[in-house]
Amino acid sequence: MGRLGTVDVALTPTDTDTVSWFFRSPLYKHFGLLTEYEGTFTHQGRSVTADGLCSFEYGAIPSPYLMRSTPLPPAAKAPLDHFVYQIVDLDADTQILLSRYAIGDRPFMTTAILRTRSGAEPVAGTWISRWLNCATSPSRLPTASRCRCRAGPGSW
């Protein structure tokens, strides 16, 4: 329950068992749970029901600020300077999660994860990852990333 301006919002999210991992390492973990929502929006006495899919995100990384109270020097900070994340509902049961990361104004990684309410990927090979510039520099990629690259030249 909440209020957004003059609109009362009463939405109930329910997590599913569908987990999409973006990063999974001893240092950093980030995943999204496919989540269903339902509820109402009420404005000036009129209510509209809503239901659909969304994502509950969780990320964790140790913070250097647990050990210090002053800002880190610029050279010690992560150089990630651009992050875009979009969730697109393709139909009532299917989402695609799109993300792009840049370091030093250069694309570092692009992902596309297709997921459904059932948790199964509708088509084989729907997880796409592109490290650095996969289309033009595949030799600079780890072997595992090279085999998952599906994007062609000029694609996002």
PDB file of C-alpha atoms in Angstrom:
ATOM      1  CA  MET A   1       0.000   0.000   0.000  1.00  0.00           C
ATOM      2  CA  GLY A   2       1.143   3.454  -0.746  1.00  0.00           C
ATOM      3  CA  ARG A   3       0.341   6.731  -2.345  1.00  0.00           C
ATOM      4  CA  LEU A   4       1.881   8.322  -5.442  1.00  0.00           C
ATOM      5  CA  GLY A   5       0.697  11.918  -5.621  1.00  0.00           C
ATOM      6  CA  THR A   6      -3.106  11.661  -5.675  1.00  0.00           C
ATOM      7  CA  VAL A   7      -3.144   7.958  -6.607  1.00  0.00           C
ATOM      8  CA  ASP A   8      -3.548   5.205  -4.014  1.00  0.00           C
ATOM      9  CA  VAL A   9      -1.513   2.137  -4.957  1.00  0.00           C
ATOM     10  CA  ALA A  10      -2.280  -1.312  -3.538  1.00  0.00           C
ATOM     11  CA  LEU A  11      -0.063  -3.884  -5.275  1.00  0.00           C
ATOM     12  CA  THR A  12       0.946  -7.298  -3.980  1.00  0.00           C
ATOM     13  CA  PRO A  13       4.130  -8.816  -5.425  1.00  0.00           C
ATOM     14  CA  THR A  14       4.632 -12.607  -5.356  1.00  0.00           C
ATOM     15  CA  ASP A  15       8.054 -14.035  -6.197  1.00  0.00           C
ATOM     16  CA  THR A  16       8.257 -17.121  -8.398  1.00  0.00           C
ATOM     17  CA  ASP A  17      10.989 -19.775  -8.401  1.00  0.00           C
ATOM     18  CA  THR A  18      12.496 -18.376 -11.628  1.00  0.00           C
ATOM     19  CA  VAL A  19      15.933 -16.918 -10.823  1.00  0.00           C
ATOM     20  CA  SER A  20      18.056 -15.065 -13.394  1.00  0.00           C
ATOM     21  CA  TRP A  21      21.704 -14.591 -12.404  1.00  0.00           C
ATOM     22  CA  PHE A  22      23.522 -11.547 -13.787  1.00  0.00           C
ATOM     23  CA  PHE A  23      26.730 -12.032 -11.762  1.00  0.00           C
ATOM     24  CA  ARG A  24      27.673 -14.856  -9.436  1.00  0.00           C
ATOM     25  CA  SER A  25      31.130 -14.737  -7.908  1.00  0.00           C
ATOM     26  CA  PRO A  26      32.609 -14.912  -4.407  1.00  0.00           C
ATOM     27  CA  LEU A  27      32.917 -11.097  -4.457  1.00  0.00           C
ATOM     28  CA  TYR A  28      29.663  -9.984  -6.106  1.00  0.00           C
ATOM     29  CA  LYS A  29      26.225 -11.537  -6.498  1.00  0.00           C
ATOM     30  CA  HIS A  30      23.314 -10.086  -8.482  1.00  0.00           C
ATOM     31  CA  PHE A  31      20.125 -11.890  -9.453  1.00  0.00           C
ATOM     32  CA  GLY A  32      16.548 -11.108 -10.382  1.00  0.00           C
ATOM     33  CA  LEU A  33      13.477 -13.112  -9.357  1.00  0.00           C
ATOM     34  CA  LEU A  34      10.615 -13.211 -11.823  1.00  0.00           C
ATOM     35  CA  THR A  35       7.795 -11.698  -9.782  1.00  0.00           C
ATOM     36  CA  GLU A  36       4.054 -11.520 -10.387  1.00  0.00           C
ATOM     37  CA  TYR A  37       2.022  -8.574  -9.121  1.00  0.00           C
ATOM     38  CA  GLU A  38      -1.653  -7.827  -8.739  1.00  0.00           C
ATOM     39  CA  GLY A  39      -3.644  -5.045  -7.155  1.00  0.00           C
ATOM     40  CA  THR A  40      -5.338  -1.722  -7.761  1.00  0.00           C
ATOM     41  CA  PHE A  41      -4.680   1.920  -8.524  1.00  0.00           C
ATOM     42  CA  THR A  42      -7.311   4.299  -7.153  1.00  0.00           C
ATOM     43  CA  HIS A  43      -7.730   7.955  -8.161  1.00  0.00           C
ATOM     44  CA  GLN A  44     -10.645  10.196  -7.189  1.00  0.00           C
ATOM     45  CA  GLY A  45     -12.727   7.197  -6.094  1.00  0.00           C
ATOM     46  CA  ARG A  46     -12.220   5.181  -9.300  1.00  0.00           C
ATOM     47  CA  SER A  47     -10.151   1.997  -9.153  1.00  0.00           C
ATOM     48  CA  VAL A  48      -8.344   0.128 -11.881  1.00  0.00           C
ATOM     49  CA  THR A  49      -7.047  -3.404 -11.358  1.00  0.00           C
ATOM     50  CA  ALA A  50      -3.604  -4.385 -12.577  1.00  0.00           C
ATOM     51  CA  ASP A  51      -1.626  -7.602 -12.804  1.00  0.00           C
ATOM     52  CA  GLY A  52       1.467  -8.750 -14.616  1.00  0.00           C
ATOM     53  CA  LEU A  53       5.152  -9.519 -14.336  1.00  0.00           C
ATOM     54  CA  CYS A  54       7.991  -7.557 -12.779  1.00  0.00           C
ATOM     55  CA  SER A  55      11.368  -8.387 -11.258  1.00  0.00           C
ATOM     56  CA  PHE A  56      12.662  -8.363  -7.678  1.00  0.00           C
ATOM     57  CA  GLU A  57      16.396  -7.567  -7.820  1.00  0.00           C
ATOM     58  CA  TYR A  58      19.050  -8.410  -5.269  1.00  0.00           C
ATOM     59  CA  GLY A  59      22.736  -7.528  -5.361  1.00  0.00           C
ATOM     60  CA  ALA A  60      25.443  -7.784  -2.728  1.00  0.00           C
ATOM     61  CA  ILE A  61      29.110  -6.844  -2.600  1.00  0.00           C
ATOM     62  CA  PRO A  62      31.387  -6.168   0.372  1.00  0.00           C
ATOM     63  CA  SER A  63      31.719  -2.445   1.021  1.00  0.00           C
ATOM     64  CA  PRO A  64      35.086  -0.841   1.748  1.00  0.00           C
ATOM     65  CA  TYR A  65      33.169   1.633   3.918  1.00  0.00           C
ATOM     66  CA  LEU A  66      32.732  -1.022   6.586  1.00  0.00           C
ATOM     67  CA  MET A  67      36.459  -0.573   7.235  1.00  0.00           C
ATOM     68  CA  ARG A  68      36.844   3.178   6.601  1.00  0.00           C
ATOM     69  CA  SER A  69      34.840   6.374   6.979  1.00  0.00           C
ATOM     70  CA  THR A  70      36.455   8.473   4.243  1.00  0.00           C
ATOM     71  CA  PRO A  71      35.812   8.285   0.494  1.00  0.00           C
ATOM     72  CA  LEU A  72      37.992   6.024  -1.598  1.00  0.00           C
ATOM     73  CA  PRO A  73      40.518   7.725  -3.870  1.00  0.00           C
ATOM     74  CA  PRO A  74      39.392   7.759  -7.540  1.00  0.00           C
ATOM     75  CA  ALA A  75      42.039   5.185  -8.523  1.00  0.00           C
ATOM     76  CA  ALA A  76      40.527   2.662  -6.090  1.00  0.00           C
ATOM     77  CA  LYS A  77      36.952   2.986  -7.366  1.00  0.00           C
ATOM     78  CA  ALA A  78      35.345   0.622  -9.863  1.00  0.00           C
ATOM     79  CA  PRO A  79      35.555   2.190 -13.317  1.00  0.00           C
ATOM     80  CA  LEU A  80      31.984   1.211 -14.295  1.00  0.00           C
ATOM     81  CA  ASP A  81      30.628   4.456 -15.735  1.00  0.00           C
ATOM     82  CA  HIS A  82      27.522   3.367 -17.627  1.00  0.00           C
ATOM     83  CA  PHE A  83      24.754   0.895 -16.805  1.00  0.00           C
ATOM     84  CA  VAL A  84      21.407   0.402 -18.544  1.00  0.00           C
ATOM     85  CA  TYR A  85      18.857  -2.218 -17.502  1.00  0.00           C
ATOM     86  CA  GLN A  86      15.481  -2.819 -19.100  1.00  0.00           C
ATOM     87  CA  ILE A  87      12.742  -5.373 -18.446  1.00  0.00           C
ATOM     88  CA  VAL A  88      10.430  -6.046 -21.378  1.00  0.00           C
ATOM     89  CA  ASP A  89       7.266  -8.136 -21.035  1.00  0.00           C
ATOM     90  CA  LEU A  90       6.953 -10.020 -24.337  1.00  0.00           C
ATOM     91  CA  ASP A  91       3.604 -11.552 -23.394  1.00  0.00           C
ATOM     92  CA  ALA A  92       1.687 -12.462 -20.217  1.00  0.00           C
ATOM     93  CA  ASP A  93       4.217 -15.199 -19.324  1.00  0.00           C
ATOM     94  CA  THR A  94       7.548 -14.117 -20.840  1.00  0.00           C
ATOM     95  CA  GLN A  95      10.113 -11.412 -20.085  1.00  0.00           C
ATOM     96  CA  ILE A  96      13.431 -10.455 -21.614  1.00  0.00           C
ATOM     97  CA  LEU A  97      15.989  -8.711 -19.396  1.00  0.00           C
ATOM     98  CA  LEU A  98      18.420  -6.461 -21.264  1.00  0.00           C
ATOM     99  CA  SER A  99      21.517  -4.897 -19.738  1.00  0.00           C
ATOM    100  CA  ARG A 100      24.597  -3.064 -20.919  1.00  0.00           C
ATOM    101  CA  TYR A 101      27.697  -2.016 -19.001  1.00  0.00           C
ATOM    102  CA  ALA A 102      30.588   0.264 -19.966  1.00  0.00           C
ATOM    103  CA  ILE A 103      33.976   0.845 -18.393  1.00  0.00           C
ATOM    104  CA  GLY A 104      35.942   3.910 -19.398  1.00  0.00           C
ATOM    105  CA  ASP A 105      33.305   4.798 -22.005  1.00  0.00           C
ATOM    106  CA  ARG A 106      33.883   1.425 -23.747  1.00  0.00           C
ATOM    107  CA  PRO A 107      31.214  -1.305 -23.829  1.00  0.00           C
ATOM    108  CA  PHE A 108      32.188  -4.052 -21.389  1.00  0.00           C
ATOM    109  CA  MET A 109      29.238  -6.428 -21.353  1.00  0.00           C
ATOM    110  CA  THR A 110      25.786  -6.762 -22.858  1.00  0.00           C
ATOM    111  CA  THR A 111      23.266  -9.383 -21.732  1.00  0.00           C
ATOM    112  CA  ALA A 112      19.841 -10.557 -22.798  1.00  0.00           C
ATOM    113  CA  ILE A 113      18.072 -13.123 -20.621  1.00  0.00           C
ATOM    114  CA  LEU A 114      14.759 -14.617 -21.726  1.00  0.00           C
ATOM    115  CA  ARG A 115      12.617 -16.139 -18.971  1.00  0.00           C
ATOM    116  CA  THR A 116       9.077 -17.440 -18.446  1.00  0.00           C
ATOM    117  CA  ARG A 117       6.710 -18.099 -15.539  1.00  0.00           C
ATOM    118  CA  SER A 118       7.472 -21.815 -15.869  1.00  0.00           C
ATOM    119  CA  GLY A 119      11.178 -21.075 -15.415  1.00  0.00           C
ATOM    120  CA  ALA A 120      12.114 -22.822 -18.636  1.00  0.00           C
ATOM    121  CA  GLU A 121      13.793 -21.009 -21.470  1.00  0.00           C
ATOM    122  CA  PRO A 122      11.400 -21.136 -24.433  1.00  0.00           C
ATOM    123  CA  VAL A 123      14.258 -21.676 -26.905  1.00  0.00           C
ATOM    124  CA  ALA A 124      17.740 -23.099 -26.453  1.00  0.00           C
ATOM    125  CA  GLY A 125      20.539 -20.553 -26.280  1.00  0.00           C
ATOM    126  CA  THR A 126      18.453 -17.597 -25.163  1.00  0.00           C
ATOM    127  CA  TRP A 127      21.102 -16.310 -22.743  1.00  0.00           C
ATOM    128  CA  ILE A 128      23.284 -13.916 -24.682  1.00  0.00           C
ATOM    129  CA  SER A 129      26.435 -12.345 -23.376  1.00  0.00           C
ATOM    130  CA  ARG A 130      28.881 -10.123 -25.184  1.00  0.00           C
ATOM    131  CA  TRP A 131      32.114  -9.107 -23.453  1.00  0.00           C
ATOM    132  CA  LEU A 132      34.110  -6.154 -24.773  1.00  0.00           C
ATOM    133  CA  ASN A 133      33.317  -6.095 -28.502  1.00  0.00           C
ATOM    134  CA  CYS A 134      32.330  -9.637 -29.414  1.00  0.00           C
ATOM    135  CA  ALA A 135      31.401  -8.889 -33.014  1.00  0.00           C
ATOM    136  CA  THR A 136      34.797  -7.440 -33.936  1.00  0.00           C
ATOM    137  CA  SER A 137      37.213  -8.783 -31.297  1.00  0.00           C
ATOM    138  CA  PRO A 138      36.209 -12.379 -30.437  1.00  0.00           C
ATOM    139  CA  SER A 139      39.848 -13.361 -29.842  1.00  0.00           C
ATOM    140  CA  ARG A 140      39.937 -11.049 -26.784  1.00  0.00           C
ATOM    141  CA  LEU A 141      37.104 -12.987 -25.122  1.00  0.00           C
ATOM    142  CA  PRO A 142      37.269 -15.966 -22.772  1.00  0.00           C
ATOM    143  CA  THR A 143      36.332 -19.166 -24.611  1.00  0.00           C
ATOM    144  CA  ALA A 144      33.084 -19.639 -22.648  1.00  0.00           C
ATOM    145  CA  SER A 145      31.898 -16.138 -23.567  1.00  0.00           C
ATOM    146  CA  ARG A 146      32.809 -16.590 -27.226  1.00  0.00           C
ATOM    147  CA  CYS A 147      30.547 -19.604 -27.570  1.00  0.00           C
ATOM    148  CA  ARG A 148      27.566 -17.711 -26.125  1.00  0.00           C
ATOM    149  CA  CYS A 149      27.926 -14.680 -28.357  1.00  0.00           C
ATOM    150  CA  ARG A 150      24.871 -14.348 -30.598  1.00  0.00           C
ATOM    151  CA  ALA A 151      24.967 -10.671 -31.537  1.00  0.00           C
ATOM    152  CA  GLY A 152      26.215  -9.627 -34.947  1.00  0.00           C
ATOM    153  CA  PRO A 153      27.966  -6.448 -36.110  1.00  0.00           C
ATOM    154  CA  GLY A 154      25.928  -3.325 -35.525  1.00  0.00           C
ATOM    155  CA  SER A 155      23.674  -4.921 -32.931  1.00  0.00           C
ATOM    156  CA  TRP A 156      23.300  -3.569 -29.422  1.00  0.00           C
TER     157      TRP A 156
END
